[in-house]
mmCIF file of C-alpha atoms and ligand atoms in Angstrom:
data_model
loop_
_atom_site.group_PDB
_atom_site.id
_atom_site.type_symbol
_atom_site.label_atom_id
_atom_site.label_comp_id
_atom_site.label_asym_id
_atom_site.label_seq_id
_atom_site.Cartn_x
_atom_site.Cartn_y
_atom_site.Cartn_z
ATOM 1 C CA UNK A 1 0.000 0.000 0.000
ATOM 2 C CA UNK A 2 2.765 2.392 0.729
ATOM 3 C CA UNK A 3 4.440 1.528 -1.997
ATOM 4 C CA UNK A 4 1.259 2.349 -4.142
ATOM 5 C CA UNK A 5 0.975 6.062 -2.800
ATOM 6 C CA UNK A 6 5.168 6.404 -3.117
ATOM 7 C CA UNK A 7 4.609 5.559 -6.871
ATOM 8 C CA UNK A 8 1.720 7.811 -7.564
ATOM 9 C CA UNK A 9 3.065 10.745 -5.074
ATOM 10 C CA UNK A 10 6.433 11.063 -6.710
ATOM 11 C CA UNK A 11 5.342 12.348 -10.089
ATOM 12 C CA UNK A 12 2.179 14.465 -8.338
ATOM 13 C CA UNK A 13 5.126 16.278 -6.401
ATOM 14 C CA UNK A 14 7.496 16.488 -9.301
ATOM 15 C CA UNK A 15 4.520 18.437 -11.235
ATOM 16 C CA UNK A 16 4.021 20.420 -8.298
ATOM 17 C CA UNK A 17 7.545 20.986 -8.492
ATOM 18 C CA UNK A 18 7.475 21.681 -11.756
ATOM 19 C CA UNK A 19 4.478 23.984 -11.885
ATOM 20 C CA UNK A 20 6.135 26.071 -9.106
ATOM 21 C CA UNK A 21 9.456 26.655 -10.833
ATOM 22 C CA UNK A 22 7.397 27.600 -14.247
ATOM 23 C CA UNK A 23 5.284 29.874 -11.795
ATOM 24 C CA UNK A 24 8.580 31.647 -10.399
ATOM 25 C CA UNK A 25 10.261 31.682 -13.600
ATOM 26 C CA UNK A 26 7.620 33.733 -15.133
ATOM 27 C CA UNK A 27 7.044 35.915 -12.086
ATOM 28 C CA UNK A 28 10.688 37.098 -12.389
ATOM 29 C CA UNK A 29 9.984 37.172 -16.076
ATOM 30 C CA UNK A 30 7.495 39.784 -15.530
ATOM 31 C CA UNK A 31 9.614 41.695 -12.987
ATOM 32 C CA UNK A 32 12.412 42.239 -15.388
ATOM 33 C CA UNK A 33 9.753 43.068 -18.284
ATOM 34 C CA UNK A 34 8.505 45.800 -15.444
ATOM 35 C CA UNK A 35 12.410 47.446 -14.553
ATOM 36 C CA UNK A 36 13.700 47.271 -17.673
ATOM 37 C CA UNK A 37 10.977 47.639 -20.328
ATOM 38 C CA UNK A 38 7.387 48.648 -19.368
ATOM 39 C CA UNK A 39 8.819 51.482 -17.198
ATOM 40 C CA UNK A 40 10.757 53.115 -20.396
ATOM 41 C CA UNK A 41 7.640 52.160 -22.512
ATOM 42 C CA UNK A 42 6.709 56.106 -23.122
ATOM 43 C CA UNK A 43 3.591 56.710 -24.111
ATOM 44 C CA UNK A 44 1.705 59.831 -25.432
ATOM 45 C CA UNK A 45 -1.857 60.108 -24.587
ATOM 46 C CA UNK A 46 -3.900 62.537 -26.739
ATOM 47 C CA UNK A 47 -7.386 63.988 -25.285
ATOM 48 C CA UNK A 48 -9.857 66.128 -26.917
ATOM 49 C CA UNK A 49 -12.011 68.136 -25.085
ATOM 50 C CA UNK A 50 -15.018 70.857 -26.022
ATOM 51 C CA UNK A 51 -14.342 73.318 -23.007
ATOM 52 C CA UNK A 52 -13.406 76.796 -24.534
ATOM 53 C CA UNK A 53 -16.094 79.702 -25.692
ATOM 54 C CA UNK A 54 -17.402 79.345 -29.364
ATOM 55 C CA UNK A 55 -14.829 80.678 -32.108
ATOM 56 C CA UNK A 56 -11.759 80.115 -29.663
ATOM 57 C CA UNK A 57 -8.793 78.989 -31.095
ATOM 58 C CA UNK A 58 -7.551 75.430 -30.540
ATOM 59 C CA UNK A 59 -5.357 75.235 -27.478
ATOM 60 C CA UNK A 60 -2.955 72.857 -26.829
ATOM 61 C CA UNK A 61 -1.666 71.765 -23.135
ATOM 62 C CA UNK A 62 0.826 69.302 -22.602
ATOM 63 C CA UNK A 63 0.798 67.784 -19.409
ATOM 64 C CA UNK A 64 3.785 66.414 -17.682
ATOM 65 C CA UNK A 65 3.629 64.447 -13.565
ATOM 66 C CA UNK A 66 5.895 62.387 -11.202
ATOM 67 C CA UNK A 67 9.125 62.557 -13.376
ATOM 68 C CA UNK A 68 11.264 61.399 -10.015
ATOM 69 C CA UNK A 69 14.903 62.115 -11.791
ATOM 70 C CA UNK A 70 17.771 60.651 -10.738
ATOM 71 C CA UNK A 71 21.429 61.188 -11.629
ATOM 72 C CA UNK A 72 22.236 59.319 -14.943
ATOM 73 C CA UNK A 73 18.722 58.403 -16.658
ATOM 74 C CA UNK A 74 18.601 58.976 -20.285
ATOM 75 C CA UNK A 75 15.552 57.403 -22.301
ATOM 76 C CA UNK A 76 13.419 59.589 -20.464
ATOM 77 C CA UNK A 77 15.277 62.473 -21.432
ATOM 78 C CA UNK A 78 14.838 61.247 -25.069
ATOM 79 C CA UNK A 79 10.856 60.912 -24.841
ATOM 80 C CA UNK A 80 10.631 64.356 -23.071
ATOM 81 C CA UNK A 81 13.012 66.061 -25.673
ATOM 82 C CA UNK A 82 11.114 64.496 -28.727
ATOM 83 C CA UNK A 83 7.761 66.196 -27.274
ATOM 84 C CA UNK A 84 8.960 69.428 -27.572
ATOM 85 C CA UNK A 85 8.072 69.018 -31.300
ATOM 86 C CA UNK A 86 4.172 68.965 -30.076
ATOM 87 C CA UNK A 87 4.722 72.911 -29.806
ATOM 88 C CA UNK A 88 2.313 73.359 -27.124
ATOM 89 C CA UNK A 89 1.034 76.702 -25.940
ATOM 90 C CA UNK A 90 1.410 75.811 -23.039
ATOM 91 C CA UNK A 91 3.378 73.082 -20.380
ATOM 92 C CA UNK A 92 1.936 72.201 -17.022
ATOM 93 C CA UNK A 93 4.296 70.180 -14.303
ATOM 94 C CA UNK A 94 1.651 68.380 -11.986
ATOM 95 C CA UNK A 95 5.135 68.165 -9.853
ATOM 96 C CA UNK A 96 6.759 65.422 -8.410
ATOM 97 C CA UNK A 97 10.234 66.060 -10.089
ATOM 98 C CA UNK A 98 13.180 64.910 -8.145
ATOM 99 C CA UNK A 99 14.094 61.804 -6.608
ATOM 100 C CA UNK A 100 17.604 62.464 -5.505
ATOM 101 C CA UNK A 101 18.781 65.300 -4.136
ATOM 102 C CA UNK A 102 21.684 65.952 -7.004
ATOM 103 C CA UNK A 103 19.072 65.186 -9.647
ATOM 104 C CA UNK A 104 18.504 69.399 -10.072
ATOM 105 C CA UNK A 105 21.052 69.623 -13.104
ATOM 106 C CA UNK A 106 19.686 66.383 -14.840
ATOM 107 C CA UNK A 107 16.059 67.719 -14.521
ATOM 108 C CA UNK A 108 16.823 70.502 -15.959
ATOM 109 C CA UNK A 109 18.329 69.083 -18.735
ATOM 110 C CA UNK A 110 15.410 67.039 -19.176
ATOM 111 C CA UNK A 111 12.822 69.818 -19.290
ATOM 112 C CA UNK A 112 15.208 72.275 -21.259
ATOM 113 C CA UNK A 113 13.133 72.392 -24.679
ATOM 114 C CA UNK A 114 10.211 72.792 -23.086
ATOM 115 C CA UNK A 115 10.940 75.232 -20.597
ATOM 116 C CA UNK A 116 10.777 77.738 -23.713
ATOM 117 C CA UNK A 117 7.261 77.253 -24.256
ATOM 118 C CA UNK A 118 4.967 79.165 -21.466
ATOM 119 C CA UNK A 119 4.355 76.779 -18.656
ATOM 120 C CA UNK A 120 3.072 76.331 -14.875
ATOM 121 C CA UNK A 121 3.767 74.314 -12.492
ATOM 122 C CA UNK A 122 2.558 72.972 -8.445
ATOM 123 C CA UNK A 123 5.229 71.393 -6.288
ATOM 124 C CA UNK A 124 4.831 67.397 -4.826
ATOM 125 C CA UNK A 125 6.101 65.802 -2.062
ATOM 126 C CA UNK A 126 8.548 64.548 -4.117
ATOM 127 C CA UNK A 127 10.227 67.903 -4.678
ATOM 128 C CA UNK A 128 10.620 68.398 -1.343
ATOM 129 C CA UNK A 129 11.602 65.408 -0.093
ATOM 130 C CA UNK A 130 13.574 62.730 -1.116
ATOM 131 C CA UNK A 131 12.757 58.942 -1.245
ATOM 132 C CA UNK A 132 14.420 56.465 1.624
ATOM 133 C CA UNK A 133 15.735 53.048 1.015
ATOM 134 C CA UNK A 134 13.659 52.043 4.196
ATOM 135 C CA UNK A 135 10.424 49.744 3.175
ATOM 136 C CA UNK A 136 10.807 51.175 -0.566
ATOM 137 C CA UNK A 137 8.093 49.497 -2.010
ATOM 138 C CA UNK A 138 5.490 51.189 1.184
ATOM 139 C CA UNK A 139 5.074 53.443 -2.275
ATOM 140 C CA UNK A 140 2.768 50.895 -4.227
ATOM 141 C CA UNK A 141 0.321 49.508 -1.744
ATOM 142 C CA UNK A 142 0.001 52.077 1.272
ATOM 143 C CA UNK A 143 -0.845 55.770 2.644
ATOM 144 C CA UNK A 144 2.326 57.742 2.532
ATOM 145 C CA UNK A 145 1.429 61.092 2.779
ATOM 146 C CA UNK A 146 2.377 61.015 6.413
ATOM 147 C CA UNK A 147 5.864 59.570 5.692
ATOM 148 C CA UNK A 148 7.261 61.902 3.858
ATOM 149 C CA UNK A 149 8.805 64.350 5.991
ATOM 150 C CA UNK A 150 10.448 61.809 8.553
ATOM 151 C CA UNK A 151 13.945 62.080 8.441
ATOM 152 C CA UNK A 152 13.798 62.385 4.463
ATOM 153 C CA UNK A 153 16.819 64.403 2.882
ATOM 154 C CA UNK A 154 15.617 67.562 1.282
ATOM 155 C CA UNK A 155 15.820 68.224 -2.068
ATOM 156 C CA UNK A 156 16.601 71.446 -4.516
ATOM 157 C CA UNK A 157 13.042 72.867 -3.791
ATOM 158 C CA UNK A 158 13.986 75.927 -3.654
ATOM 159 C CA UNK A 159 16.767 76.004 -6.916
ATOM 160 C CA UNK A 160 14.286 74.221 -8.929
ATOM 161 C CA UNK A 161 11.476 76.868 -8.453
ATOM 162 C CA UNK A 162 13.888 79.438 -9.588
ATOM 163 C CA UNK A 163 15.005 77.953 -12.048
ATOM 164 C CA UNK A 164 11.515 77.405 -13.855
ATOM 165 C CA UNK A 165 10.501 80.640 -12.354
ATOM 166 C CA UNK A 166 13.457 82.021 -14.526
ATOM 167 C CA UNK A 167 12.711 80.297 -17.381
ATOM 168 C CA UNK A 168 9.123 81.906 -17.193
ATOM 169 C CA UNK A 169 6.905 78.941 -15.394
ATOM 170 C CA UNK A 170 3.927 80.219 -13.730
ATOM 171 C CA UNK A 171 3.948 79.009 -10.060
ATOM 172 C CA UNK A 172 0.670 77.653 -8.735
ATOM 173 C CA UNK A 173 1.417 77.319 -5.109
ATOM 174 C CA UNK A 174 -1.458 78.114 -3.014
ATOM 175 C CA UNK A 175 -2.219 81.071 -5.577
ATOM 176 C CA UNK A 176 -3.982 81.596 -9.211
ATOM 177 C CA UNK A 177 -2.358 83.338 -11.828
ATOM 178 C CA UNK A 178 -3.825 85.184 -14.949
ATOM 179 C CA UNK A 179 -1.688 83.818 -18.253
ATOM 180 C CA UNK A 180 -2.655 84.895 -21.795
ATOM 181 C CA UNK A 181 -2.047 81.926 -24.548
ATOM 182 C CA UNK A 182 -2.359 81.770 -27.712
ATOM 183 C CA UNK A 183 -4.920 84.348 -27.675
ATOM 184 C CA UNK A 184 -6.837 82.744 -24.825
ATOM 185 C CA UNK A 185 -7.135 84.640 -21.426
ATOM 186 C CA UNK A 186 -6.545 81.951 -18.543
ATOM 187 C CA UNK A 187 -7.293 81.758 -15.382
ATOM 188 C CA UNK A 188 -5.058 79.221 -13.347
ATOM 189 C CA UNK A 189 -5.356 78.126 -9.835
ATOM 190 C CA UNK A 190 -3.151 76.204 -7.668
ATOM 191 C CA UNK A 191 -2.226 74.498 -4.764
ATOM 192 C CA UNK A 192 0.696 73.124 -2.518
ATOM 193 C CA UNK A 193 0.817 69.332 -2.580
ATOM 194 C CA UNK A 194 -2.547 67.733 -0.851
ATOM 195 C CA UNK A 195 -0.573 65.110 -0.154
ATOM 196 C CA UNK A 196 1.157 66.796 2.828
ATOM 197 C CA UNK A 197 -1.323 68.628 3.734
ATOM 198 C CA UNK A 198 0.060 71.858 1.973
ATOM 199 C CA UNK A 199 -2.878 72.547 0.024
ATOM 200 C CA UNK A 200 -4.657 76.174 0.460
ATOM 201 C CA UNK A 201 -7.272 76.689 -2.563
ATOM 202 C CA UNK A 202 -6.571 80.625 -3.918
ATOM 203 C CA UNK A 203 -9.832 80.173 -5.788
ATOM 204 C CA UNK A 204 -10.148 81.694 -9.652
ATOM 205 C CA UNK A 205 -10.831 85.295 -10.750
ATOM 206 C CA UNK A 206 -14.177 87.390 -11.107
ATOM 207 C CA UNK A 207 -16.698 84.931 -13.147
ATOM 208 C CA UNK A 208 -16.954 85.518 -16.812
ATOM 209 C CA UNK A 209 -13.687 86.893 -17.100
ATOM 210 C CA UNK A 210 -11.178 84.281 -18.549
ATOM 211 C CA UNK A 211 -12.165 82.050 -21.272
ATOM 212 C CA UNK A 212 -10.771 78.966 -19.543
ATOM 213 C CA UNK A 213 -10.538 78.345 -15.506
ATOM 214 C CA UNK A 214 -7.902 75.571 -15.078
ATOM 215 C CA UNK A 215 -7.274 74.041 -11.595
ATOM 216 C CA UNK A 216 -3.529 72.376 -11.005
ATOM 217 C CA UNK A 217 -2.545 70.156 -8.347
ATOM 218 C CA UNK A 218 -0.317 67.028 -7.655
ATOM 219 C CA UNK A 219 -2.307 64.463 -5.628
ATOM 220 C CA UNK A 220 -5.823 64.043 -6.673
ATOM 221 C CA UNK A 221 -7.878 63.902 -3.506
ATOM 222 C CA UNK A 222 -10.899 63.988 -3.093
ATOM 223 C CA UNK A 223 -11.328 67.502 -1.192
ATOM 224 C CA UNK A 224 -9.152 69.090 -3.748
ATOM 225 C CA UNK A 225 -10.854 68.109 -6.839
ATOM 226 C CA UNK A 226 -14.333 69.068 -5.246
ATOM 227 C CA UNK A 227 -13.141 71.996 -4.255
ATOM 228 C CA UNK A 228 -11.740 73.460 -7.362
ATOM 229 C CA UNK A 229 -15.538 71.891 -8.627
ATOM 230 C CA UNK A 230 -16.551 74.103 -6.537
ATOM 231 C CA UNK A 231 -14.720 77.592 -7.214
ATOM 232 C CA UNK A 232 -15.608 77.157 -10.960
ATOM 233 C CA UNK A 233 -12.697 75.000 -12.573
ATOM 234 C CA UNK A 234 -13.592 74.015 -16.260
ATOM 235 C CA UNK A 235 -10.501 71.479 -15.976
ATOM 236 C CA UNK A 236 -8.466 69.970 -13.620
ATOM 237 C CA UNK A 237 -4.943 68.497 -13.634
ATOM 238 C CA UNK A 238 -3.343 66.269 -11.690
ATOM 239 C CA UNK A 239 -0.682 63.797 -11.213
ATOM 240 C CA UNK A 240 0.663 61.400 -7.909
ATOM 241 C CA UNK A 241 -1.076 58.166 -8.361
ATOM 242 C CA UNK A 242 1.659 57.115 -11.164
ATOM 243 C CA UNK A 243 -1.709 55.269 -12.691
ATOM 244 C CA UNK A 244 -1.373 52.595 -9.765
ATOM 245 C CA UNK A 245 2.339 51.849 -11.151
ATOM 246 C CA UNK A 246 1.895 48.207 -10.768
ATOM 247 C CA UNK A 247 -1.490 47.137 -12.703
ATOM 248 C CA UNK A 248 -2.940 43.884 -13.089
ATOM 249 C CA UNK A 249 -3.441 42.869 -16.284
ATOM 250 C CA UNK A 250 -5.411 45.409 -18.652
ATOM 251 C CA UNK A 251 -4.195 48.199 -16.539
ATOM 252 C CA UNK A 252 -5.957 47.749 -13.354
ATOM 253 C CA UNK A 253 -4.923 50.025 -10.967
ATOM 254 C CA UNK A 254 -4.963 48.115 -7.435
ATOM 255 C CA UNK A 255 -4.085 51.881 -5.321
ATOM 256 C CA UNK A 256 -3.972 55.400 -6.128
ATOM 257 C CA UNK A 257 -2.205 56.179 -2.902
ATOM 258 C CA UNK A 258 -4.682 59.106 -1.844
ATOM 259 C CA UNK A 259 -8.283 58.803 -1.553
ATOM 260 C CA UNK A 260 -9.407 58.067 -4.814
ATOM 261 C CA UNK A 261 -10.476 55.238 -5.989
ATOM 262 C CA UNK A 262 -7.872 53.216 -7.915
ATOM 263 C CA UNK A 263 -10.153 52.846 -10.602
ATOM 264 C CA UNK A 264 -10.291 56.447 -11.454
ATOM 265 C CA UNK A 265 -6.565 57.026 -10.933
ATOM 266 C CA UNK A 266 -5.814 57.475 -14.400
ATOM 267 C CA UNK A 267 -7.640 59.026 -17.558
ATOM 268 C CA UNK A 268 -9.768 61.415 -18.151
ATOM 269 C CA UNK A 269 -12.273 61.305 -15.318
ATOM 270 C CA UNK A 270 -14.975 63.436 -14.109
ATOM 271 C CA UNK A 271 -15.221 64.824 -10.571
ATOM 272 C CA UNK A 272 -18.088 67.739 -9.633
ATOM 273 C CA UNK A 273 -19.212 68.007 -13.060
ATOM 274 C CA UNK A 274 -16.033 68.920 -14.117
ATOM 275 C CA UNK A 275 -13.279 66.835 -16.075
ATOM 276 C CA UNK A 276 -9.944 66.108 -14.386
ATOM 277 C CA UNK A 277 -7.118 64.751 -16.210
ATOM 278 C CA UNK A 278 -4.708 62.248 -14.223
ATOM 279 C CA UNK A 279 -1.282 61.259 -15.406
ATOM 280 C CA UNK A 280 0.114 58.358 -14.959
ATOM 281 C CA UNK A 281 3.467 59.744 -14.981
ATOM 282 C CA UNK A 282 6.794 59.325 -16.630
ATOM 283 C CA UNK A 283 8.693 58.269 -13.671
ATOM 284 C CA UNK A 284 9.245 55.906 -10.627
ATOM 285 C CA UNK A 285 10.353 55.953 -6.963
ATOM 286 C CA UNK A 286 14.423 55.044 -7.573
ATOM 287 C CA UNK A 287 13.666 52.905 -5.031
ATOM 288 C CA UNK A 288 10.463 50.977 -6.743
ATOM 289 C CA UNK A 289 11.744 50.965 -10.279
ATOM 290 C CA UNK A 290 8.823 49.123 -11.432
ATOM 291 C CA UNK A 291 5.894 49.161 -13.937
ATOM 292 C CA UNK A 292 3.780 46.540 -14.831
ATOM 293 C CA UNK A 293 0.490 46.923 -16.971
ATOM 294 C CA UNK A 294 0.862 50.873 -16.563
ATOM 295 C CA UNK A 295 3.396 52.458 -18.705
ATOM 296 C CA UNK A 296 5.148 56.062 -17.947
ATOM 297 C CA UNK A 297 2.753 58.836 -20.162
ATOM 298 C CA UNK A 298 3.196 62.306 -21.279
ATOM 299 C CA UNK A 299 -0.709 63.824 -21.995
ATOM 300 C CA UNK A 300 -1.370 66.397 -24.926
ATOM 301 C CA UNK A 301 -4.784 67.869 -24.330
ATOM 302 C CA UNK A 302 -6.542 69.684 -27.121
ATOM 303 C CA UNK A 303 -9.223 72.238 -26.145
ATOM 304 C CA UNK A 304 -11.828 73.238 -28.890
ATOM 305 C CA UNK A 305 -14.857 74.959 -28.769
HETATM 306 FE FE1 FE2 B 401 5.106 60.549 -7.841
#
């Protein structure tokens, strides 16, 4: 009898054995596919939207979130110079920059065609702080936004600002800002990053007065996008949730690392009536190199009438 069940467990367990190895072999397949190909996979997502007074001019934003440079990194330096070509009337940095604090020249060197076009910008957490090797991954799967300032080097805040402030960037922290492009009078609003708490809604301008009202922030919460809903945004951009980074299969995002849901943490959505775009990024935590199902995106949003 125990001979019996020896015979038939041996190949059962050499199946197993089998099946697990095949199992691990393609997990680590997919994690190399995610570090060294999906997360250099740049994409360009193109949205048209009917938001601007009749017999406007087309206008053109490109939106950029969660670059998170580090010394050395080149393809994405490639992608970001080749949009420049896209001559947009205007560039909008949903923040998130930096992810070392030497990274200021390499950034900058990044953006450099397109900080000749008129732009704007709104600060994240990660342009303040820099990422820790500690629990690197905490990134994908849990609440951060209280992390962030605990013992976490500083980074170049203060040198990047002027250096896109220089350049001519709008700044959108906790303030609006009245921009005229490409014949278009705009009215921008701002905030600090939501995602520490910085955020202090400036609202827009009188009503009636601009032909678009366009609210900017990094971390899509909840609060934020209603409230710019409610001050009279006709769009809203945002950034942070890096589309979920690490997606199941069709792109499901599994967080969004703020209060929104993780199905809405990418696209074009709709919060209060009013549409918000969410980028998916172009970067990575250095310490989470990693995207699966979810790859880095610039987003070139056309406005009509
Ligand atoms: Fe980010």
């Amino acid at each position: 009898m125990s001979t019996a069940n020896t015979a038939q467990t041996a190949p059962a367990l050499r199946a197993a054995a089998a099946a697990a190895g095949a199992g691990a072999a393609a997990a680590a397949g997919l994690g190399a596919w995610g570090v060294v190909v999906e997360r250099r996979r740049f994409q360009l997502r193109t949205e048209r939207l009917r938001l601007l007074p009749a017999g406007s001019p087309p206008l053109r934003i490109l939106h950029l979130s969660d670059l998170h440079v580090w010394p050395g990194q080149r393809s994405v330096k490639d992608f970001v110079h080749s949009l420049a070509q896209l001559q947009p009337d205007l560039v909008v940095d949903t923040g998130d920059n930096l992810s070392h604090p030497e990274a200021l020249p390499w950034l900058l060197e990044i953006l450099e065609p397109l900080l000749r076009f008129p732009g704007a910008y709104v600060p994240g957490s990660n342009c303040y702080f820099a990422p820790r090797l500690k629990n690197p991954l905490r990134y994908l799967w849990r609440d951060t936004s209280g992390e962030a300032r605990d013992e976490a080097p500083r980074l170049p805040t203060r040198a990047m600002h002027d250096a896109f402030d220089a350049a001519g960037w709008t700044p959108l922290i906790n303030r609006s800002a009245r921009m005229e492009v490409a014949g278009l009078r705009l009215d921008l609003s701002g905030v600090d990053d939501p995602h520490l708490g910085y955020d202090r809604h400036p609202g827009f301008g009188a009503p009636g007065t601009a032909d678009l009202r366009l609210g900017v922030a990094h971390a899509p919460y909840l609060r934020t996008l209603d409230r710019f809903a409610a001050d009279g945004a006709d769009l809203v951009l945002a950034g942070h949730t890096h589309g979920g980074q690490v997606c199941l299969p069709g792109g499901r995002a599994l967080v969004s690392n703020c209060d929104l849901e993780p199905e809405r943490c990418k696209g074009l959505i709709t919060q209060g009536g009013v549409p918000v775009n969410i980028s998916a990024g172009l970067g990575t935590s250095r310490f989470a190199p990693i995207r699966l199902f979810c790859p880095p995106e610039a987003v070139l949003l056309t406005l009509t009438d």
